[in-house]
Coordinates of C-alpha atoms in Angstrom, one line a residue:
M68 CA 99.9 -409.8 9.8
G69 CA 101.3 -409.6 6.2
N70 CA 99.0 -406.8 4.7
R71 CA 99.9 -403.2 5.5
C72 CA 96.9 -401.3 6.7
T73 CA 96.1 -398.6 4.1
A74 CA 94.5 -396.6 6.9
G75 CA 98.1 -395.7 7.6
K76 CA 98.9 -394.4 4.3
D77 CA 98.2 -391.0 2.8
S78 CA 96.0 -390.6 -0.4
Q79 CA 98.9 -391.1 -2.6
G80 CA 99.6 -394.4 -1.2
Q81 CA 102.8 -393.3 0.7
P82 CA 103.6 -395.4 3.9
A83 CA 102.8 -393.5 7.1
K84 CA 102.9 -394.5 10.8
N85 CA 101.3 -397.8 11.5
K86 CA 98.5 -396.1 13.3
T87 CA 96.7 -392.8 12.6
P88 CA 98.6 -389.8 14.2
Q89 CA 98.4 -390.0 17.9
N90 CA 99.7 -386.7 18.8
K91 CA 97.8 -385.8 22.0
L92 CA 97.0 -382.1 22.5
R93 CA 96.5 -382.2 26.3
K94 CA 95.7 -379.2 28.1
T95 CA 93.0 -380.0 30.7
P96 CA 92.5 -377.0 33.1
Q97 CA 91.6 -377.3 36.8
E98 CA 88.0 -376.2 35.9
D99 CA 87.5 -379.7 34.4
M100 CA 87.7 -381.4 37.9
R101 CA 84.2 -382.4 39.3
L102 CA 85.1 -384.9 42.1
S103 CA 86.4 -383.6 45.5
G104 CA 88.4 -386.6 46.1
L105 CA 90.2 -389.1 43.8
I106 CA 86.9 -391.1 43.7
K107 CA 84.0 -389.8 45.7
R108 CA 81.6 -392.2 47.2
E109 CA 78.2 -391.0 46.7
P110 CA 75.0 -392.6 48.1
T111 CA 73.5 -393.6 44.8
L112 CA 73.3 -397.2 43.5
Q113 CA 74.7 -396.2 40.3
K114 CA 78.1 -395.0 41.7
A115 CA 78.6 -396.2 45.3
S116 CA 77.9 -399.8 44.4
R117 CA 80.6 -399.9 41.9
I118 CA 83.3 -398.3 44.0
R119 CA 85.4 -400.8 46.1
R120 CA 87.8 -399.8 48.7
K121 CA 90.0 -402.8 48.8
D122 CA 92.9 -404.8 47.0
I123 CA 91.7 -405.8 43.7
R124 CA 93.8 -408.9 43.8
E125 CA 91.3 -410.4 46.5
D126 CA 88.7 -410.6 43.7
Y127 CA 90.6 -410.8 40.5
D128 CA 93.7 -412.7 39.0
F129 CA 95.7 -410.8 36.4
E130 CA 96.6 -412.6 33.3
Q131 CA 99.7 -411.9 31.1
K132 CA 97.8 -410.6 28.1
V133 CA 98.1 -406.9 27.7
L134 CA 95.0 -405.5 25.9
G135 CA 96.4 -402.0 25.0
T136 CA 98.3 -399.2 26.6
G137 CA 96.8 -395.8 27.8
F138 CA 98.3 -392.7 29.4
S139 CA 98.0 -394.5 32.7
G140 CA 99.8 -397.8 31.6
P141 CA 98.9 -401.0 30.3
V142 CA 95.4 -402.3 30.1
K143 CA 95.4 -405.8 31.3
L144 CA 93.1 -408.9 31.1
A145 CA 91.9 -410.1 34.4
K146 CA 89.6 -412.8 35.6
N147 CA 87.1 -412.6 38.4
K148 CA 87.8 -415.3 41.0
L149 CA 84.3 -416.0 41.8
T150 CA 82.7 -416.1 38.3
G151 CA 85.7 -416.8 36.1
R152 CA 84.6 -414.1 33.8
Q153 CA 87.3 -411.9 32.1
Y154 CA 87.4 -408.2 32.2
A155 CA 89.8 -405.5 31.0
V156 CA 91.5 -403.6 33.9
K157 CA 92.8 -400.2 33.5
P158 CA 95.4 -399.3 36.3
F159 CA 96.4 -395.9 37.6
N160 CA 99.3 -395.3 40.1
K161 CA 98.6 -392.4 42.4
K162 CA 101.9 -392.3 43.9
G163 CA 103.8 -389.3 42.5
A164 CA 101.3 -388.7 39.9
K165 CA 101.0 -385.2 38.3
R166 CA 98.1 -383.1 39.0
E167 CA 97.1 -383.2 35.4
R168 CA 96.8 -386.9 35.4
I169 CA 95.0 -387.1 38.7
E170 CA 92.5 -384.7 37.2
L171 CA 92.1 -386.7 34.0
L172 CA 91.4 -389.8 36.2
R173 CA 88.8 -387.8 38.3
N174 CA 87.1 -386.8 35.4
E175 CA 87.0 -390.1 33.7
A176 CA 85.7 -391.9 36.7
E177 CA 82.9 -389.2 37.2
I178 CA 81.7 -389.5 33.8
Y179 CA 82.2 -393.2 33.3
L180 CA 80.0 -394.0 36.3
Q181 CA 77.1 -392.1 34.6
L182 CA 77.3 -394.0 31.3
D183 CA 74.8 -396.6 30.4
H184 CA 74.2 -397.5 26.7
P185 CA 74.4 -400.7 24.6
N186 CA 77.1 -399.1 22.5
I187 CA 79.3 -398.0 25.4
A188 CA 81.6 -400.4 27.0
R189 CA 80.5 -401.0 30.6
L190 CA 82.4 -399.9 33.6
I191 CA 81.9 -402.7 35.9
E192 CA 83.6 -401.4 39.1
I193 CA 86.4 -399.3 40.4
Y194 CA 88.8 -400.5 43.0
E195 CA 91.0 -398.1 45.1
D196 CA 93.6 -398.7 47.7
E197 CA 96.3 -396.3 49.3
Q198 CA 98.3 -396.3 45.9
H199 CA 96.3 -397.4 42.9
V200 CA 93.1 -397.1 41.2
F201 CA 91.8 -399.9 38.8
M202 CA 88.9 -399.6 36.5
V203 CA 87.4 -402.9 35.7
M204 CA 85.7 -402.7 32.4
E205 CA 83.8 -404.9 30.0
Y206 CA 86.2 -407.0 28.0
C207 CA 85.5 -406.6 24.3
S208 CA 87.5 -409.4 22.5
G209 CA 86.7 -408.4 19.0
K210 CA 89.6 -405.9 18.4
E211 CA 89.7 -402.1 17.5
L212 CA 87.7 -400.7 14.7
Y213 CA 91.2 -399.6 13.5
H214 CA 92.4 -403.3 13.4
R215 CA 89.2 -404.3 11.5
L216 CA 89.8 -401.6 8.9
C217 CA 93.5 -402.7 8.5
E218 CA 92.4 -406.2 7.7
K219 CA 89.5 -405.2 5.3
Q220 CA 91.5 -402.3 3.7
M221 CA 88.3 -400.5 3.5
Y222 CA 84.7 -401.3 4.4
K223 CA 81.8 -401.9 1.9
E224 CA 79.6 -399.0 2.0
Q225 CA 76.6 -400.9 3.4
D226 CA 78.9 -402.2 6.4
A227 CA 80.3 -398.6 6.8
A228 CA 76.7 -397.4 7.2
E229 CA 75.7 -400.0 9.7
V230 CA 79.0 -399.2 11.9
T231 CA 78.2 -395.5 11.7
K232 CA 74.7 -396.0 12.9
Q233 CA 76.1 -397.8 16.0
M234 CA 78.5 -395.0 16.5
L235 CA 75.9 -392.3 16.1
D236 CA 73.6 -394.2 18.6
A237 CA 76.4 -393.8 21.4
I238 CA 77.3 -390.1 20.4
Y239 CA 73.7 -389.2 20.4
Y240 CA 73.2 -390.7 23.8
L241 CA 76.1 -388.7 25.1
H242 CA 75.1 -385.5 23.6
S243 CA 71.5 -385.9 24.8
H244 CA 72.9 -386.3 28.4
S245 CA 75.3 -383.4 28.2
I246 CA 78.5 -385.2 27.7
V247 CA 81.1 -384.7 25.0
H248 CA 83.7 -387.5 24.3
R249 CA 86.6 -385.2 22.8
D250 CA 88.6 -388.1 21.6
L251 CA 86.6 -390.1 19.0
K252 CA 88.9 -392.1 16.9
L253 CA 89.0 -395.6 15.3
E254 CA 91.1 -397.0 18.2
N255 CA 88.3 -396.0 20.7
W256 CA 85.8 -398.0 19.1
L257 CA 85.9 -401.8 20.0
Y258 CA 83.9 -404.9 18.9
E259 CA 82.6 -407.0 21.7
S260 CA 83.4 -410.2 20.1
E261 CA 85.0 -411.7 16.8
A262 CA 81.6 -412.0 15.1
D263 CA 81.1 -410.2 12.0
D264 CA 77.8 -408.7 13.4
A265 CA 79.4 -408.0 16.8
Y266 CA 78.2 -404.9 18.6
L267 CA 80.6 -401.8 18.5
K268 CA 81.4 -400.1 21.8
L269 CA 82.9 -396.8 22.8
I270 CA 85.8 -396.6 25.3
D271 CA 88.1 -394.2 26.9
F272 CA 86.5 -391.2 28.5
G273 CA 89.6 -389.6 29.8
F274 CA 89.1 -386.4 27.8
S275 CA 85.2 -386.4 28.1
K276 CA 83.5 -383.4 29.6
I277 CA 80.1 -382.6 31.0
W278 CA 78.9 -379.8 28.9
N279 CA 75.3 -378.4 28.7
P280 CA 74.6 -376.4 25.5
R281 CA 71.9 -374.7 27.3
H282 CA 74.5 -372.7 29.3
N283 CA 75.9 -371.1 26.2
R284 CA 79.4 -371.7 27.0
K285 CA 81.9 -373.1 24.9
M286 CA 84.8 -375.5 25.9
H287 CA 88.4 -374.2 25.5
A288 CA 90.7 -377.0 26.4
T289 CA 92.7 -378.4 23.4
C290 CA 92.5 -382.2 23.5
G291 CA 92.2 -385.1 21.4
S292 CA 94.2 -386.9 18.6
L293 CA 95.7 -384.8 15.9
A294 CA 94.2 -386.7 12.8
Y295 CA 90.6 -386.4 14.1
V296 CA 90.8 -382.9 15.9
S297 CA 88.3 -380.3 14.6
P298 CA 89.0 -376.8 13.5
D299 CA 86.9 -375.3 16.2
T300 CA 88.9 -377.3 18.8
L301 CA 92.2 -376.0 17.4
S302 CA 90.7 -372.5 17.7
G303 CA 90.1 -373.0 21.4
S304 CA 86.4 -372.3 21.4
Y305 CA 84.2 -375.2 20.5
T306 CA 80.9 -377.3 21.4
N307 CA 79.9 -380.9 21.2
A308 CA 80.1 -380.4 17.2
C309 CA 83.7 -381.3 17.7
D310 CA 82.7 -385.0 18.2
M311 CA 80.8 -384.9 14.9
W312 CA 83.9 -383.7 12.9
S313 CA 85.8 -386.6 14.3
L314 CA 83.1 -388.9 13.3
G315 CA 83.3 -387.5 9.7
V316 CA 87.1 -388.4 9.8
I317 CA 86.3 -391.8 11.0
V318 CA 83.6 -392.4 8.2
Y319 CA 85.9 -390.9 5.6
M320 CA 88.6 -393.6 6.6
L321 CA 86.0 -396.4 6.6
L322 CA 84.8 -395.8 3.1
V323 CA 88.3 -395.4 1.4
G324 CA 90.9 -396.7 3.8
Y325 CA 93.0 -393.6 4.4
P326 CA 92.7 -390.3 6.4
P327 CA 91.3 -387.0 4.9
F328 CA 94.2 -385.0 6.3
Y329 CA 97.8 -386.1 5.7
G330 CA 101.3 -384.7 5.6
S331 CA 103.6 -383.2 8.3
E332 CA 102.0 -382.2 11.7
N333 CA 102.0 -378.5 10.6
E334 CA 100.5 -379.5 7.1
I335 CA 97.8 -381.5 8.9
L336 CA 96.9 -378.5 11.2
D337 CA 96.7 -376.2 8.2
K338 CA 94.5 -378.6 6.2
I339 CA 92.2 -379.2 9.2
A340 CA 91.9 -375.4 9.8
A341 CA 91.0 -374.8 6.2
G342 CA 88.7 -377.9 5.7
K343 CA 90.9 -379.0 2.8
Y344 CA 90.4 -382.5 1.9
S345 CA 89.4 -384.4 -1.3
L346 CA 86.6 -386.8 -2.3
T347 CA 88.3 -387.7 -5.5
G348 CA 90.7 -390.4 -6.2
P349 CA 90.7 -394.1 -7.3
R350 CA 88.5 -395.3 -4.4
W351 CA 85.8 -392.5 -4.3
P352 CA 83.9 -393.2 -7.7
K353 CA 82.4 -396.3 -6.2
V354 CA 81.2 -394.3 -3.1
S355 CA 77.6 -393.3 -3.3
R356 CA 76.4 -389.5 -3.6
N357 CA 74.6 -389.9 -0.3
A358 CA 77.8 -391.3 1.5
K359 CA 79.8 -388.3 0.2
D360 CA 77.2 -385.7 1.3
F361 CA 77.2 -387.4 4.7
V362 CA 81.0 -386.9 4.8
R363 CA 80.8 -383.3 3.6
R364 CA 78.2 -382.3 6.2
L365 CA 80.3 -383.6 9.0
L366 CA 83.6 -382.2 7.8
E367 CA 82.2 -378.7 7.7
V368 CA 84.6 -376.1 9.1
D369 CA 81.8 -374.0 10.3
P370 CA 80.4 -376.0 13.6
N371 CA 77.0 -374.2 13.3
K372 CA 76.6 -375.8 9.9
R373 CA 77.9 -379.3 10.8
M374 CA 75.3 -382.0 11.2
T375 CA 74.3 -382.8 14.9
A376 CA 74.0 -386.6 15.9
K377 CA 70.3 -386.3 15.5
E378 CA 70.6 -384.9 12.0
A379 CA 73.1 -387.5 11.0
L380 CA 70.8 -390.4 12.3
D381 CA 68.1 -388.7 10.1
H382 CA 70.3 -388.5 7.1
V383 CA 69.2 -390.4 4.0
W384 CA 72.4 -392.6 3.8
I385 CA 71.7 -394.0 7.3
T386 CA 67.9 -394.2 7.0
E387 CA 67.9 -395.9 3.6
R388 CA 70.8 -398.3 4.2
V389 CA 70.3 -399.2 8.0
K390 CA 66.9 -400.6 8.8
A391 CA 65.9 -401.3 12.3
P392 CA 65.8 -404.9 13.2
E393 CA 62.3 -406.4 13.6
V394 CA 61.9 -407.1 17.4
K395 CA 59.1 -409.1 18.6
I396 CA 57.9 -407.7 21.8
E397 CA 56.9 -410.6 23.8
H398 CA 54.2 -410.6 26.7
D399 CA 56.6 -412.0 29.4
A400 CA 59.0 -409.2 28.8
L401 CA 56.5 -406.6 29.7
E402 CA 55.4 -408.8 32.6
G403 CA 59.0 -408.5 33.7
L404 CA 58.6 -404.8 34.0
K405 CA 55.4 -405.4 36.1
S406 CA 57.1 -408.1 38.3
Y407 CA 60.1 -405.7 38.9
A408 CA 57.9 -402.9 39.8
Q409 CA 56.1 -404.9 42.3
S410 CA 59.3 -406.5 44.0
S411 CA 60.8 -405.3 47.3
H412 CA 63.2 -402.3 47.5
L413 CA 66.0 -404.7 48.4
K414 CA 65.2 -407.0 45.4
R415 CA 65.2 -404.1 43.0
A416 CA 68.3 -402.6 44.2
A417 CA 70.1 -406.2 44.0
L418 CA 68.8 -406.9 40.4
T419 CA 70.0 -403.4 39.3
M420 CA 73.4 -404.1 40.8
M421 CA 73.4 -407.5 39.1
A422 CA 72.5 -406.1 35.7
Y423 CA 75.9 -404.3 35.6
S424 CA 77.7 -407.6 35.5
L425 CA 75.7 -409.2 32.8
T426 CA 77.5 -410.7 29.9
S427 CA 76.6 -409.9 26.2
E428 CA 75.4 -413.5 25.8
E429 CA 73.1 -413.2 28.8
I430 CA 71.6 -409.9 27.6
E431 CA 71.1 -411.3 23.9
G432 CA 67.9 -409.9 22.4
M433 CA 67.3 -407.5 25.4
R434 CA 69.2 -404.7 23.9
E435 CA 67.5 -404.8 20.7
L436 CA 64.1 -404.8 22.6
F437 CA 65.5 -401.7 24.7
K438 CA 66.3 -399.9 21.4
A439 CA 62.9 -400.9 19.9
I440 CA 61.1 -399.1 22.8
D441 CA 63.4 -396.2 22.6
K442 CA 61.8 -394.5 19.6
S443 CA 63.5 -391.2 20.4
R444 CA 66.9 -392.8 20.1
E445 CA 68.3 -391.0 23.1
G446 CA 69.3 -394.1 24.7
T447 CA 66.6 -394.0 27.5
I448 CA 62.9 -394.9 27.7
R449 CA 60.5 -392.3 28.4
L450 CA 56.9 -392.5 29.8
E451 CA 55.0 -392.1 26.5
E452 CA 57.4 -394.6 24.9
L453 CA 56.7 -397.4 27.6
T454 CA 53.0 -396.5 27.6
A455 CA 52.8 -396.9 23.7
V456 CA 54.4 -400.3 23.9
M457 CA 52.7 -401.7 26.9
Q458 CA 49.1 -400.7 25.8
D459 CA 49.8 -402.1 22.2
H460 CA 50.8 -405.5 23.7
M461 CA 48.6 -405.9 26.9
E462 CA 45.5 -404.7 28.8
I463 CA 46.9 -402.2 31.3
S464 CA 45.7 -398.8 32.6
N465 CA 47.6 -395.5 32.2
D466 CA 47.8 -395.4 36.0
E467 CA 49.4 -398.8 36.4
I468 CA 52.0 -397.9 33.7
E469 CA 52.9 -394.7 35.4
K470 CA 53.5 -396.7 38.6
I471 CA 55.7 -399.1 36.9
F472 CA 57.7 -396.1 35.2
S473 CA 58.0 -394.5 38.5
V474 CA 59.8 -397.5 40.0
L475 CA 61.9 -397.9 37.0
D476 CA 62.9 -394.3 37.1
H477 CA 65.4 -394.5 39.9
N478 CA 67.0 -391.0 39.2
K479 CA 63.6 -389.4 39.2
D480 CA 64.6 -387.7 35.9
E481 CA 61.6 -389.0 33.8
Q482 CA 63.9 -391.6 32.1
V483 CA 64.4 -395.3 32.3
Y484 CA 68.1 -396.3 31.7
Y485 CA 69.5 -399.3 30.0
T486 CA 70.6 -401.0 33.3
D487 CA 67.3 -400.4 35.0
F488 CA 65.6 -402.1 31.9
L489 CA 68.0 -405.1 32.1
A490 CA 67.4 -405.3 35.9
A491 CA 63.6 -405.6 35.2
M492 CA 64.5 -408.3 32.6
L493 CA 66.2 -410.4 35.3
S494 CA 62.8 -411.1 36.6
T495 CA 61.6 -413.1 33.6
R496 CA 63.9 -413.0 30.5
I497 CA 67.3 -413.4 31.9
R498 CA 68.6 -416.5 33.9
L499 CA 69.5 -415.7 37.6
H500 CA 72.6 -417.7 38.8
E501 CA 74.2 -417.7 42.2
D502 CA 77.5 -416.0 41.3
L503 CA 75.6 -412.9 40.2
I504 CA 73.7 -413.0 43.4
R505 CA 76.9 -413.5 45.5
R506 CA 78.6 -410.5 43.7
A507 CA 75.7 -408.3 44.4
F508 CA 75.8 -409.3 48.1
E509 CA 79.5 -408.5 48.2
R510 CA 79.0 -405.1 46.8
F511 CA 76.4 -404.3 49.4
D512 CA 78.7 -405.6 52.2
I513 CA 81.1 -402.6 51.8
D514 CA 83.1 -403.4 54.9
N515 CA 83.6 -406.9 53.9
S516 CA 82.0 -408.1 57.4
G517 CA 80.0 -411.1 55.8
V518 CA 76.6 -409.3 56.5
I519 CA 74.9 -406.2 55.3
S520 CA 74.3 -403.6 58.0
V521 CA 72.0 -400.6 57.9
E522 CA 75.2 -398.4 57.6
N523 CA 76.4 -400.7 54.6
L524 CA 73.2 -400.0 52.8
K525 CA 73.1 -396.3 53.5
G526 CA 76.7 -396.3 52.0
V527 CA 75.3 -397.6 48.8
L528 CA 71.7 -396.4 48.6
G529 CA 71.8 -393.4 50.8
D530 CA 69.2 -392.9 53.6
N531 CA 66.3 -393.7 51.3
Y532 CA 65.9 -395.7 48.2
D533 CA 62.8 -395.2 46.1
G534 CA 61.0 -393.5 49.1
A535 CA 61.7 -396.3 51.6
A536 CA 64.0 -395.7 54.6
V537 CA 67.0 -398.0 54.6
E538 CA 66.2 -399.1 58.1
E539 CA 62.8 -400.5 56.9
I540 CA 64.4 -402.2 54.0
V541 CA 66.9 -404.2 56.3
K542 CA 64.1 -404.8 58.6
M543 CA 62.0 -406.6 56.0
A544 CA 64.9 -408.9 55.0
D545 CA 66.1 -409.4 58.4
I546 CA 64.4 -412.7 59.2
D547 CA 66.2 -413.5 62.5
G548 CA 65.9 -410.0 63.7
N549 CA 69.6 -409.3 64.6
G550 CA 69.8 -406.1 62.7
T551 CA 71.8 -407.2 59.6
I552 CA 71.2 -409.4 56.5
D553 CA 73.3 -412.4 56.1
Y554 CA 73.6 -414.1 52.6
E555 CA 71.1 -416.5 53.2
E556 CA 68.4 -413.8 54.0
F557 CA 69.7 -411.9 51.0
L558 CA 69.3 -414.9 48.8
A559 CA 65.8 -415.4 49.9
A560 CA 64.8 -411.8 49.3
V561 CA 66.3 -411.8 45.8
T562 CA 65.0 -415.1 44.6
A563 CA 61.4 -414.3 45.6
A564 CA 61.3 -411.9 42.7
S565 CA 61.9 -414.7 40.2
E566 CA 60.0 -417.6 41.7
W567 CA 56.4 -416.4 41.8
S568 CA 54.1 -414.6 39.3
I569 CA 52.9 -411.1 40.2
S570 CA 49.5 -412.2 39.5
E571 CA 49.3 -413.9 42.8
T572 CA 47.6 -411.9 45.5
M573 CA 49.7 -409.8 47.6
L574 CA 47.9 -410.7 50.9
V575 CA 49.4 -413.2 53.0
D576 CA 48.7 -415.3 55.9
G577 CA 50.5 -414.9 59.2
P578 CA 53.3 -417.2 60.4
N579 CA 50.7 -419.6 61.8
G580 CA 48.7 -419.6 58.6
N581 CA 48.1 -422.1 56.0
E582 CA 51.0 -421.1 53.8
M583 CA 53.6 -421.5 56.4
D584 CA 52.0 -424.9 57.6
R585 CA 52.4 -426.2 54.2
A586 CA 56.1 -425.0 54.1
K587 CA 56.9 -427.1 57.2
I588 CA 56.5 -430.3 55.2
K589 CA 58.7 -429.2 52.3
T590 CA 62.3 -429.9 51.8
A591 CA 65.0 -427.7 53.1
D592 CA 65.4 -425.8 49.9
E593 CA 61.6 -425.5 49.3
R594 CA 61.1 -424.1 52.8
L595 CA 63.8 -421.4 52.1
K596 CA 61.9 -420.5 48.9
A597 CA 58.6 -420.4 50.9
V598 CA 60.1 -418.0 53.3
A599 CA 61.4 -415.8 50.4
K600 CA 57.8 -415.7 49.1
F601 CA 56.5 -414.7 52.4
L602 CA 59.0 -411.8 52.6
D603 CA 58.2 -410.7 49.2
K604 CA 54.5 -410.4 50.0
A605 CA 55.1 -409.2 53.4
V606 CA 56.7 -406.0 52.1
E607 CA 53.5 -405.1 50.5
A608 CA 51.4 -406.3 53.4
E609 CA 53.5 -404.4 56.0
P610 CA 53.5 -406.9 58.7
S611 CA 54.5 -406.3 62.2
R612 CA 58.1 -406.7 63.4
R613 CA 56.9 -409.6 65.7
E614 CA 55.7 -411.6 62.5
L615 CA 58.7 -411.4 60.8
I616 CA 60.8 -412.4 63.7
G617 CA 58.6 -415.4 63.9
M618 CA 59.9 -416.6 60.7
A619 CA 63.6 -417.0 62.0
N620 CA 63.2 -420.5 63.1
L621 CA 62.0 -421.9 59.8
K622 CA 64.9 -420.0 58.2
H623 CA 67.5 -421.8 60.5
T624 CA 66.0 -425.3 59.5
S625 CA 67.5 -425.1 56.1
H626 CA 70.9 -426.7 55.7
S627 CA 71.6 -426.2 52.1
T628 CA 71.5 -423.3 49.6
P629 CA 69.0 -423.5 46.5
L630 CA 70.3 -423.5 43.1
I631 CA 68.9 -420.7 41.1
A632 CA 67.1 -421.9 38.0

């Protein structure tokens, strides 16, 4: 590279290790285990749809490039055979693994499957066979925050504030949802691309813990990386404030290019415990008073006096330097929410599944829109936030907004999550293409039989999905009445959501009515779309089983698959 990274030197300019001290303080007790098996398949779309019990090599080709190395081995680059998209894959060999490592994997899988935020790298899916587990994750090609700091030597204060705001967004989301990361460091923040303004994303949840501050219990396991560990973590009794200390270390390094605590391992431990660091030196005079105050309030030995994530977001250093981008909330985006809410249960589930696989290019603009609606900054959208933005931009009643929100709120916890929002945007703002649809079909087809059965769907959705029995969901899409959904039927059901406006009447003629008569003279592709439209409306009209079976002949006249615009 040529230039030595000053992040790897102490404040006196003496060479240190190439990376910040990585001494792992691992002591993860059995009480941290949450999953009964290595990976527990739960009947929820968020979890079960992303757990694949098959050989990963059936779906992915591994490339030679090694992206990094974790406790479980090298993280490799892999390409999906169907889509050609690249992903980061973290392997884990179960054979002969120690119990501690199994516990770490269980913990990481459980927590990672819950996470859903623009500043957290996505977990796409998990593969498990007899000997291995593979976590397939979003590939962030823009390098670690550590490497960018090495290249820059130190960040300009404005850039440091903007980076810190993104980190705080992710941390506030975690803490608002009772999750503590416990290993925040420069190396665990990745840029999604090489662009200067690329999104920053958090990775590596191996030490993370589900922790609810309302229970008034503290954590005791000593874990993390030495340079970033908080005094309260070292004492063996701590809260989520440990993450804020680690953030303080990161911000300190961004501003001046070297760590606040340096020396031998014992010297570092002593300095951390005493909170002994300096805001003087050749680089500090150029740092603003507000930035110094921000660092001081994070590197506070007393965790009760340390800033919370919310307080840090409200600190003057952030609010004055980082302005929210102006986001134009367009009418068709809000129509997308309405369209999604009025789609069939199967389509909503499929769109949600597809949303997990969207690339950063495909969701460009959508994450800014999501953050603009999320006024609380907790990383989710609440009813009052959705009501405010919809009534500001369109004529709509409170009752209709509540119905839309209820459909979007899959977990029934009074929050709309990022992926649910992206799924709704698939209706109007994001281009549907067939590889997304094919991947969604394969995730429902959990036994790789080539069709989706009632049992397959129950394995992903549970017995009911958004109030509808799985048997009825299958029945509505099963045009030929054989008790399963093949790919063509699935394609028809999914594309119906994106082909017709929700402003059309939801009433429909029967199989012998004018709508179907017109369909008979259309091309094969158009006939299939007409069938999809009929199914979409039929869900709302609750037609008889006989009427749906009557559509089978039309479906079988199609000899080609429509391209999805």
